[in-house]
Amino acid sequence: MRTILEILSCGSFVSGEAISRELGISRAAVWKRINSLKEQGWNIESGGKKGYRLSAGDSLEPALWTPMLQTAQLGRGEVHFVEETDSTNTDCKQLALAGAPAGSICLAELQRAGKGRLGRQWISPAGVGLWQSVLLRPRLAPQLAPLITFCAALAMAQAVRETTGMDVRIKWPNDLVCGGKKLCGILLEAAIDPDQIEYVIVGVGLNVYRAAVPPELLERAASIEDFCQPPLRRMILVHYLAALEKLINDLQAQGLAGITEAYHRLSCTLGSRVHVSGAVDLTGTAEEIDEVGALLVRTDDGELHRVLSGDVSVRGVMGYV
Ligand code: BTN
């Protein structure tokens, strides 16, 4: 059964009569429910004959975005939205262990202990980013699990491009960058048996407003607001979930070949001079990703190196990012 918030999530006036018809309740009951929503703090304008209009600001309240979903599965399992948590990845892992269906999602306005790649911390202040994790149970060979990271990066790149027009690119393996700075990070956590993937948690942190980036990171990190007026976070989310679902389906159907063209189009790494640090330290040209997602880098002596993890800097117009 739909709720009044879902009906008003369109953002325009909806008459009391239309709401009462849709919900099968009396006009008096509509009025009572509207009043109780107002008491809970929702900003609902009463426009006489025109009816009611919700000004929801940039809220991530699920009732406001689930009606807009264009997916068959993602965002349609359990949906957990909280003001504050340690990490949405940890919350989503608990859902996975409790048997929640694929497509479940955890979102938070603030993370107290957001997790980044390579054991780093991900700073996630309140209300200024999109901090969320999606539970997947993909039908994929276990060795292909790392490729999901490319689907997530592509999906968020497409979502940001569609909702802002920004020229967002992907730095291997999965950072989203714009203007030479990091805009978004992705952390995959998975439980994989020898013969099947039990679950994958796809955690994505997107800096939306300037306040998402702490002063000490300003040289390397940016937010959407540095480039344009940010769209509503729930719009980015709905675009992201639609794109992610399609890419995961493509990956399940065709393996790497299903996402290669899109990854090449949006990658700022492939074809560029790169410096890799971490387990290996080398400089060369990034030529390709292989069938399990490793980066193939050719050094100037002609040798081809397979990079499985590490920090990659890409040489571009902005120097190295
Ligand atoms: C990186 O280091 O680039 C990855 C950052 C991933 C951050 C996101 S925010 C939502 C989800 N919850 C976490 O604790 N981490 C991921």
CSV table of C-alpha atoms and ligand atoms in Angstrom, one decimal:
chain,number,residue,atom,x,y,z
A,1,MET,CA,0.0,0.0,0.0
A,2,ARG,CA,1.4,3.4,-1.0
A,3,THR,CA,1.9,6.1,1.7
A,4,ILE,CA,1.1,9.8,1.6
A,5,LEU,CA,4.9,10.5,1.5
A,6,GLU,CA,5.2,8.4,-1.6
A,7,ILE,CA,2.3,10.1,-3.3
A,8,LEU,CA,3.8,13.5,-2.5
A,9,SER,CA,7.3,12.5,-3.5
A,10,CYS,CA,6.5,13.9,-7.0
A,11,GLY,CA,7.1,17.4,-5.6
A,12,SER,CA,3.9,19.0,-7.1
A,13,PHE,CA,0.5,19.7,-5.6
A,14,VAL,CA,-1.8,16.6,-5.2
A,15,SER,CA,-5.4,17.2,-4.3
A,16,GLY,CA,-6.8,15.7,-1.1
A,17,GLU,CA,-9.4,13.9,-3.2
A,18,ALA,CA,-6.7,12.2,-5.3
A,19,ILE,CA,-4.9,11.1,-2.2
A,20,SER,CA,-8.1,9.7,-0.6
A,21,ARG,CA,-8.9,7.9,-3.8
A,22,GLU,CA,-5.4,6.4,-4.1
A,23,LEU,CA,-5.3,5.3,-0.5
A,24,GLY,CA,-9.0,4.3,-0.2
A,25,ILE,CA,-9.4,6.5,2.9
A,26,SER,CA,-11.7,9.4,3.7
A,27,ARG,CA,-10.7,13.1,3.2
A,28,ALA,CA,-10.8,13.5,6.9
A,29,ALA,CA,-8.3,10.6,7.3
A,30,VAL,CA,-6.0,12.2,4.7
A,31,TRP,CA,-6.1,15.5,6.6
A,32,LYS,CA,-5.3,13.7,9.9
A,33,ARG,CA,-2.3,11.9,8.4
A,34,ILE,CA,-1.0,15.1,6.7
A,35,ASN,CA,-1.1,16.8,10.1
A,36,SER,CA,0.7,14.0,11.8
A,37,LEU,CA,3.4,14.1,9.1
A,38,LYS,CA,3.8,17.9,9.7
A,39,GLU,CA,4.2,17.2,13.4
A,40,GLN,CA,7.0,14.7,12.5
A,41,GLY,CA,8.7,17.7,10.8
A,42,TRP,CA,7.8,17.1,7.2
A,43,ASN,CA,7.4,20.4,5.3
A,44,ILE,CA,4.0,20.0,3.7
A,45,GLU,CA,2.3,23.0,2.2
A,46,SER,CA,-1.5,23.1,2.1
A,47,GLY,CA,-2.6,24.9,-1.1
A,48,GLY,CA,-6.4,25.0,-0.6
A,49,LYS,CA,-8.1,23.4,-3.7
A,50,LYS,CA,-4.8,22.5,-5.2
A,51,GLY,CA,-4.2,20.1,-2.3
A,52,TYR,CA,-0.8,19.4,-0.7
A,53,ARG,CA,2.8,19.8,-1.8
A,54,LEU,CA,5.9,18.3,-0.1
A,55,SER,CA,9.1,20.3,0.1
A,56,ALA,CA,11.4,17.6,1.0
A,57,GLY,CA,14.8,19.3,0.5
A,58,ASP,CA,17.6,16.9,-0.1
A,59,SER,CA,16.2,14.1,2.0
A,60,LEU,CA,17.2,10.5,1.4
A,61,GLU,CA,14.0,9.2,3.1
A,62,PRO,CA,13.2,6.0,1.2
A,63,ALA,CA,9.5,6.9,0.8
A,64,LEU,CA,10.7,9.8,-1.4
A,65,TRP,CA,12.8,7.7,-3.9
A,66,THR,CA,11.5,4.2,-3.9
A,67,PRO,CA,8.5,5.2,-6.1
A,68,MET,CA,11.0,6.5,-8.7
A,69,LEU,CA,13.0,3.2,-8.9
A,70,GLN,CA,13.5,1.9,-12.4
A,71,THR,CA,14.9,-1.4,-11.3
A,72,ALA,CA,13.6,-5.0,-10.9
A,73,GLN,CA,15.7,-5.8,-7.9
A,74,LEU,CA,18.1,-3.1,-6.6
A,75,GLY,CA,16.5,-1.0,-3.9
A,76,ARG,CA,13.6,-3.4,-3.7
A,77,GLY,CA,14.9,-5.7,-0.9
A,78,GLU,CA,15.3,-4.3,2.6
A,79,VAL,CA,15.9,-0.6,2.7
A,80,HIS,CA,17.6,0.7,5.8
A,81,PHE,CA,18.1,4.5,6.1
A,82,VAL,CA,19.5,5.9,9.3
A,83,GLU,CA,20.8,9.3,10.4
A,84,GLU,CA,24.0,7.9,11.9
A,85,THR,CA,25.9,4.6,11.8
A,86,ASP,CA,29.5,3.3,11.9
A,87,SER,CA,29.6,2.1,8.4
A,88,THR,CA,26.8,1.3,5.9
A,89,ASN,CA,29.1,-1.6,4.6
A,90,THR,CA,29.0,-3.1,8.1
A,91,ASP,CA,25.3,-2.7,8.4
A,92,CYS,CA,24.8,-4.2,4.9
A,93,LYS,CA,27.0,-7.2,5.8
A,94,GLN,CA,24.8,-7.9,8.8
A,95,LEU,CA,21.7,-7.9,6.5
A,96,ALA,CA,23.6,-10.3,4.2
A,97,LEU,CA,24.4,-12.6,7.1
A,98,ALA,CA,20.7,-12.5,8.2
A,99,GLY,CA,19.7,-13.7,4.8
A,100,ALA,CA,18.4,-10.4,3.3
A,101,PRO,CA,17.6,-10.6,-0.4
A,102,ALA,CA,19.8,-9.2,-3.2
A,103,GLY,CA,19.0,-5.6,-3.9
A,104,SER,CA,18.8,-4.6,-0.2
A,105,ILE,CA,20.4,-1.3,0.6
A,106,CYS,CA,21.8,0.6,3.7
A,107,LEU,CA,22.1,4.4,3.6
A,108,ALA,CA,23.2,6.8,6.3
A,109,GLU,CA,23.4,10.6,6.6
A,110,LEU,CA,26.6,10.3,8.6
A,111,GLN,CA,29.1,7.5,9.1
A,112,ARG,CA,31.2,7.5,12.3
A,113,ALA,CA,33.7,5.0,11.0
A,114,GLY,CA,33.3,4.9,7.2
A,115,LYS,CA,35.7,2.4,5.7
A,116,GLY,CA,38.0,3.1,2.7
A,117,ARG,CA,40.2,0.9,0.5
A,118,LEU,CA,43.4,-0.5,1.8
A,119,GLY,CA,42.2,-0.2,5.5
A,120,ARG,CA,41.9,3.6,5.2
A,121,GLN,CA,39.2,5.7,6.9
A,122,TRP,CA,36.4,7.3,4.7
A,123,ILE,CA,35.3,10.6,6.2
A,124,SER,CA,31.5,10.9,5.9
A,125,PRO,CA,30.0,14.0,7.5
A,126,ALA,CA,26.2,14.4,8.0
A,127,GLY,CA,24.0,15.3,5.0
A,128,VAL,CA,26.7,16.2,2.5
A,129,GLY,CA,27.4,13.0,0.7
A,130,LEU,CA,25.8,9.8,-0.6
A,131,TRP,CA,27.0,7.1,1.7
A,132,GLN,CA,25.4,3.8,0.8
A,133,SER,CA,25.9,0.1,0.4
A,134,VAL,CA,24.0,-2.4,-1.8
A,135,LEU,CA,23.8,-6.1,-1.2
A,136,LEU,CA,24.3,-8.3,-4.3
A,137,ARG,CA,24.1,-12.1,-4.7
A,138,PRO,CA,25.4,-12.3,-8.2
A,139,ARG,CA,25.4,-15.5,-10.4
A,140,LEU,CA,29.1,-15.1,-11.3
A,141,ALA,CA,32.1,-17.3,-11.2
A,142,PRO,CA,34.0,-16.4,-8.0
A,143,GLN,CA,37.1,-15.2,-9.9
A,144,LEU,CA,34.9,-12.6,-11.6
A,145,ALA,CA,33.8,-11.0,-8.4
A,146,PRO,CA,36.4,-8.1,-8.6
A,147,LEU,CA,34.8,-7.0,-11.8
A,148,ILE,CA,31.7,-5.9,-9.8
A,149,THR,CA,33.9,-3.0,-8.7
A,150,PHE,CA,34.0,-1.7,-12.3
A,151,CYS,CA,30.2,-2.0,-12.6
A,152,ALA,CA,29.8,0.1,-9.5
A,153,ALA,CA,32.3,2.7,-10.7
A,154,LEU,CA,30.7,2.8,-14.1
A,155,ALA,CA,27.2,3.0,-12.6
A,156,MET,CA,28.1,6.0,-10.4
A,157,ALA,CA,30.0,7.7,-13.2
A,158,GLN,CA,26.9,7.4,-15.4
A,159,ALA,CA,24.6,8.6,-12.7
A,160,VAL,CA,26.7,11.7,-12.0
A,161,ARG,CA,27.1,12.4,-15.7
A,162,GLU,CA,23.3,12.0,-16.3
A,163,THR,CA,22.3,14.2,-13.3
A,164,THR,CA,24.9,16.9,-13.6
A,165,GLY,CA,26.5,16.8,-17.1
A,166,MET,CA,30.0,16.7,-15.4
A,167,ASP,CA,32.8,15.0,-17.2
A,168,VAL,CA,33.4,12.3,-14.5
A,169,ARG,CA,36.0,9.6,-15.3
A,170,ILE,CA,37.1,6.4,-13.7
A,171,LYS,CA,40.7,5.9,-12.4
A,172,TRP,CA,41.6,2.3,-12.1
A,173,PRO,CA,40.3,0.4,-10.3
A,174,ASN,CA,37.3,2.3,-9.2
A,175,ASP,CA,37.8,6.0,-8.1
A,176,LEU,CA,35.7,8.6,-9.8
A,177,VAL,CA,37.6,11.7,-10.6
A,178,CYS,CA,36.8,15.1,-12.1
A,179,GLY,CA,39.1,18.0,-12.6
A,180,GLY,CA,42.0,16.0,-11.4
A,181,LYS,CA,40.5,15.2,-8.0
A,182,LYS,CA,38.7,12.3,-6.4
A,183,LEU,CA,34.9,12.6,-6.1
A,184,CYS,CA,33.9,9.2,-5.1
A,185,GLY,CA,35.3,5.9,-3.7
A,186,ILE,CA,34.1,2.4,-3.8
A,187,LEU,CA,34.7,-0.5,-1.3
A,188,LEU,CA,33.6,-4.0,-2.1
A,189,GLU,CA,33.4,-6.6,0.6
A,190,ALA,CA,32.4,-10.2,-0.3
A,191,ALA,CA,31.9,-13.7,1.0
A,192,ILE,CA,33.1,-16.1,-1.7
A,193,ASP,CA,33.1,-19.9,-1.5
A,194,PRO,CA,35.3,-21.9,-3.9
A,195,ASP,CA,32.4,-22.5,-6.2
A,196,GLN,CA,30.1,-19.6,-5.7
A,197,ILE,CA,29.8,-16.0,-4.5
A,198,GLU,CA,27.6,-15.9,-1.4
A,199,TYR,CA,27.2,-12.1,-1.3
A,200,VAL,CA,29.0,-8.9,-2.3
A,201,ILE,CA,28.5,-5.6,-0.5
A,202,VAL,CA,29.0,-2.6,-2.9
A,203,GLY,CA,29.8,0.4,-0.8
A,204,VAL,CA,30.0,3.8,-2.5
A,205,GLY,CA,30.8,7.2,-1.0
A,206,LEU,CA,30.1,10.2,-3.2
A,207,ASN,CA,31.1,13.7,-2.1
A,208,VAL,CA,28.1,15.8,-3.0
A,209,TYR,CA,28.5,19.1,-1.1
A,210,ARG,CA,31.7,20.9,-0.4
A,211,ALA,CA,31.5,20.1,3.3
A,212,ALA,CA,32.0,16.4,2.5
A,213,VAL,CA,35.7,17.1,1.9
A,214,PRO,CA,37.9,17.9,5.0
A,215,PRO,CA,40.4,20.8,4.5
A,216,GLU,CA,43.4,18.4,4.6
A,217,LEU,CA,42.1,16.6,1.6
A,218,LEU,CA,41.2,19.6,-0.6
A,219,GLU,CA,44.2,19.1,-2.8
A,220,ARG,CA,43.2,15.6,-3.8
A,221,ALA,CA,39.4,15.4,-3.3
A,222,ALA,CA,36.4,17.3,-4.6
A,223,SER,CA,32.7,17.3,-4.4
A,224,ILE,CA,29.9,17.8,-7.0
A,225,GLU,CA,29.3,21.3,-5.6
A,226,ASP,CA,32.8,22.3,-6.6
A,227,PHE,CA,31.6,22.0,-10.2
A,228,CYS,CA,27.9,22.7,-10.3
A,229,GLN,CA,24.7,23.0,-8.2
A,230,PRO,CA,24.3,19.5,-6.9
A,231,PRO,CA,21.2,17.5,-7.9
A,232,LEU,CA,19.1,15.9,-5.2
A,233,ARG,CA,21.0,13.0,-3.8
A,234,ARG,CA,18.0,10.7,-4.2
A,235,MET,CA,18.0,11.5,-7.9
A,236,ILE,CA,21.6,10.4,-8.2
A,237,LEU,CA,20.8,7.3,-6.2
A,238,VAL,CA,17.9,6.3,-8.4
A,239,HIS,CA,20.1,6.7,-11.6
A,240,TYR,CA,22.9,4.8,-9.9
A,241,LEU,CA,20.7,1.8,-9.0
A,242,ALA,CA,19.3,1.6,-12.5
A,243,ALA,CA,22.7,1.7,-14.1
A,244,LEU,CA,24.2,-0.8,-11.6
A,245,GLU,CA,21.5,-3.3,-12.2
A,246,LYS,CA,21.9,-3.1,-16.0
A,247,LEU,CA,25.7,-3.5,-15.7
A,248,ILE,CA,25.5,-6.4,-13.3
A,249,ASN,CA,23.1,-8.1,-15.7
A,250,ASP,CA,25.5,-7.5,-18.6
A,251,LEU,CA,28.4,-8.8,-16.5
A,252,GLN,CA,26.4,-12.0,-15.6
A,253,ALA,CA,25.5,-12.5,-19.2
A,254,GLN,CA,28.8,-11.8,-21.0
A,255,GLY,CA,31.6,-11.5,-18.4
A,256,LEU,CA,34.1,-8.7,-18.9
A,257,ALA,CA,33.0,-8.3,-22.5
A,258,GLY,CA,29.6,-7.0,-21.3
A,259,ILE,CA,31.1,-3.9,-19.7
A,260,THR,CA,34.4,-3.3,-21.5
A,261,GLU,CA,33.2,-0.8,-24.0
A,262,ALA,CA,31.6,1.4,-21.3
A,263,TYR,CA,34.7,1.1,-19.1
A,264,HIS,CA,37.0,2.1,-21.9
A,265,ARG,CA,34.8,5.1,-22.7
A,266,LEU,CA,34.9,6.5,-19.2
A,267,SER,CA,38.4,5.4,-18.0
A,268,CYS,CA,41.1,8.0,-17.6
A,269,THR,CA,43.6,5.3,-16.9
A,270,LEU,CA,43.6,3.1,-20.0
A,271,GLY,CA,46.0,4.5,-22.7
A,272,SER,CA,47.6,7.0,-20.2
A,273,ARG,CA,51.0,7.2,-18.5
A,274,VAL,CA,50.6,5.9,-14.9
A,275,HIS,CA,52.7,5.5,-11.8
A,276,VAL,CA,51.8,2.5,-9.6
A,277,SER,CA,52.9,2.3,-6.0
A,278,GLY,CA,52.2,-0.3,-3.3
A,279,ALA,CA,53.2,-3.9,-3.6
A,280,VAL,CA,55.0,-2.9,-6.9
A,281,ASP,CA,56.4,0.4,-7.8
A,282,LEU,CA,56.6,1.2,-11.6
A,283,THR,CA,55.9,3.8,-14.3
A,284,GLY,CA,54.6,3.0,-17.7
A,285,THR,CA,51.5,3.0,-20.0
A,286,ALA,CA,48.3,1.4,-18.9
A,287,GLU,CA,47.2,-0.7,-21.8
A,288,GLU,CA,44.2,-2.8,-20.8
A,289,ILE,CA,42.4,-4.6,-18.0
A,290,ASP,CA,42.5,-8.4,-18.1
A,291,GLU,CA,39.6,-10.8,-17.7
A,292,VAL,CA,39.7,-10.5,-13.9
A,293,GLY,CA,40.2,-6.8,-13.7
A,294,ALA,CA,44.0,-6.6,-13.3
A,295,LEU,CA,45.6,-3.5,-14.9
A,296,LEU,CA,48.2,-4.3,-17.5
A,297,VAL,CA,51.0,-1.7,-17.6
A,298,ARG,CA,53.8,-1.7,-20.1
A,299,THR,CA,57.0,-0.2,-18.8
A,300,ASP,CA,59.5,1.6,-21.0
A,301,ASP,CA,61.7,-1.5,-21.3
A,302,GLY,CA,58.7,-3.2,-23.2
A,303,GLU,CA,57.8,-5.5,-20.3
A,304,LEU,CA,54.1,-6.0,-19.5
A,305,HIS,CA,53.2,-6.0,-15.8
A,306,ARG,CA,50.0,-7.2,-14.2
A,307,VAL,CA,48.9,-4.9,-11.4
A,308,LEU,CA,46.3,-6.5,-9.0
A,309,SER,CA,46.1,-3.7,-6.4
A,310,GLY,CA,47.9,-0.6,-5.3
A,311,ASP,CA,47.7,3.2,-5.8
A,312,VAL,CA,47.7,4.3,-9.4
A,313,SER,CA,48.4,7.9,-10.4
A,314,VAL,CA,47.4,8.9,-13.9
A,315,ARG,CA,49.2,11.5,-15.9
A,316,GLY,CA,46.8,13.9,-17.6
A,317,VAL,CA,46.2,17.5,-18.2
A,318,MET,CA,46.2,18.2,-14.5
A,319,GLY,CA,49.5,16.4,-13.9
A,320,TYR,CA,49.1,13.2,-11.8
A,321,VAL,CA,45.8,12.4,-10.0
B,1,BTN,C1,37.9,4.3,-1.1
B,1,BTN,O1,38.8,4.3,-0.2
B,1,BTN,O2,38.1,5.0,-2.1
B,1,BTN,C2,36.6,3.6,-0.8
B,1,BTN,C3,35.7,4.4,0.0
B,1,BTN,C4,34.3,3.8,0.2
B,1,BTN,C5,33.4,4.6,1.1
B,1,BTN,C6,32.0,4.0,1.1
B,1,BTN,S1,30.9,5.2,2.0
B,1,BTN,C7,29.6,3.9,2.0
B,1,BTN,C8,30.3,2.6,2.3
B,1,BTN,N1,30.5,2.4,3.7
B,1,BTN,C9,31.7,2.4,4.1
B,1,BTN,O3,32.1,2.3,5.3
B,1,BTN,N2,32.5,2.6,3.0
B,1,BTN,C10,31.8,2.7,1.8
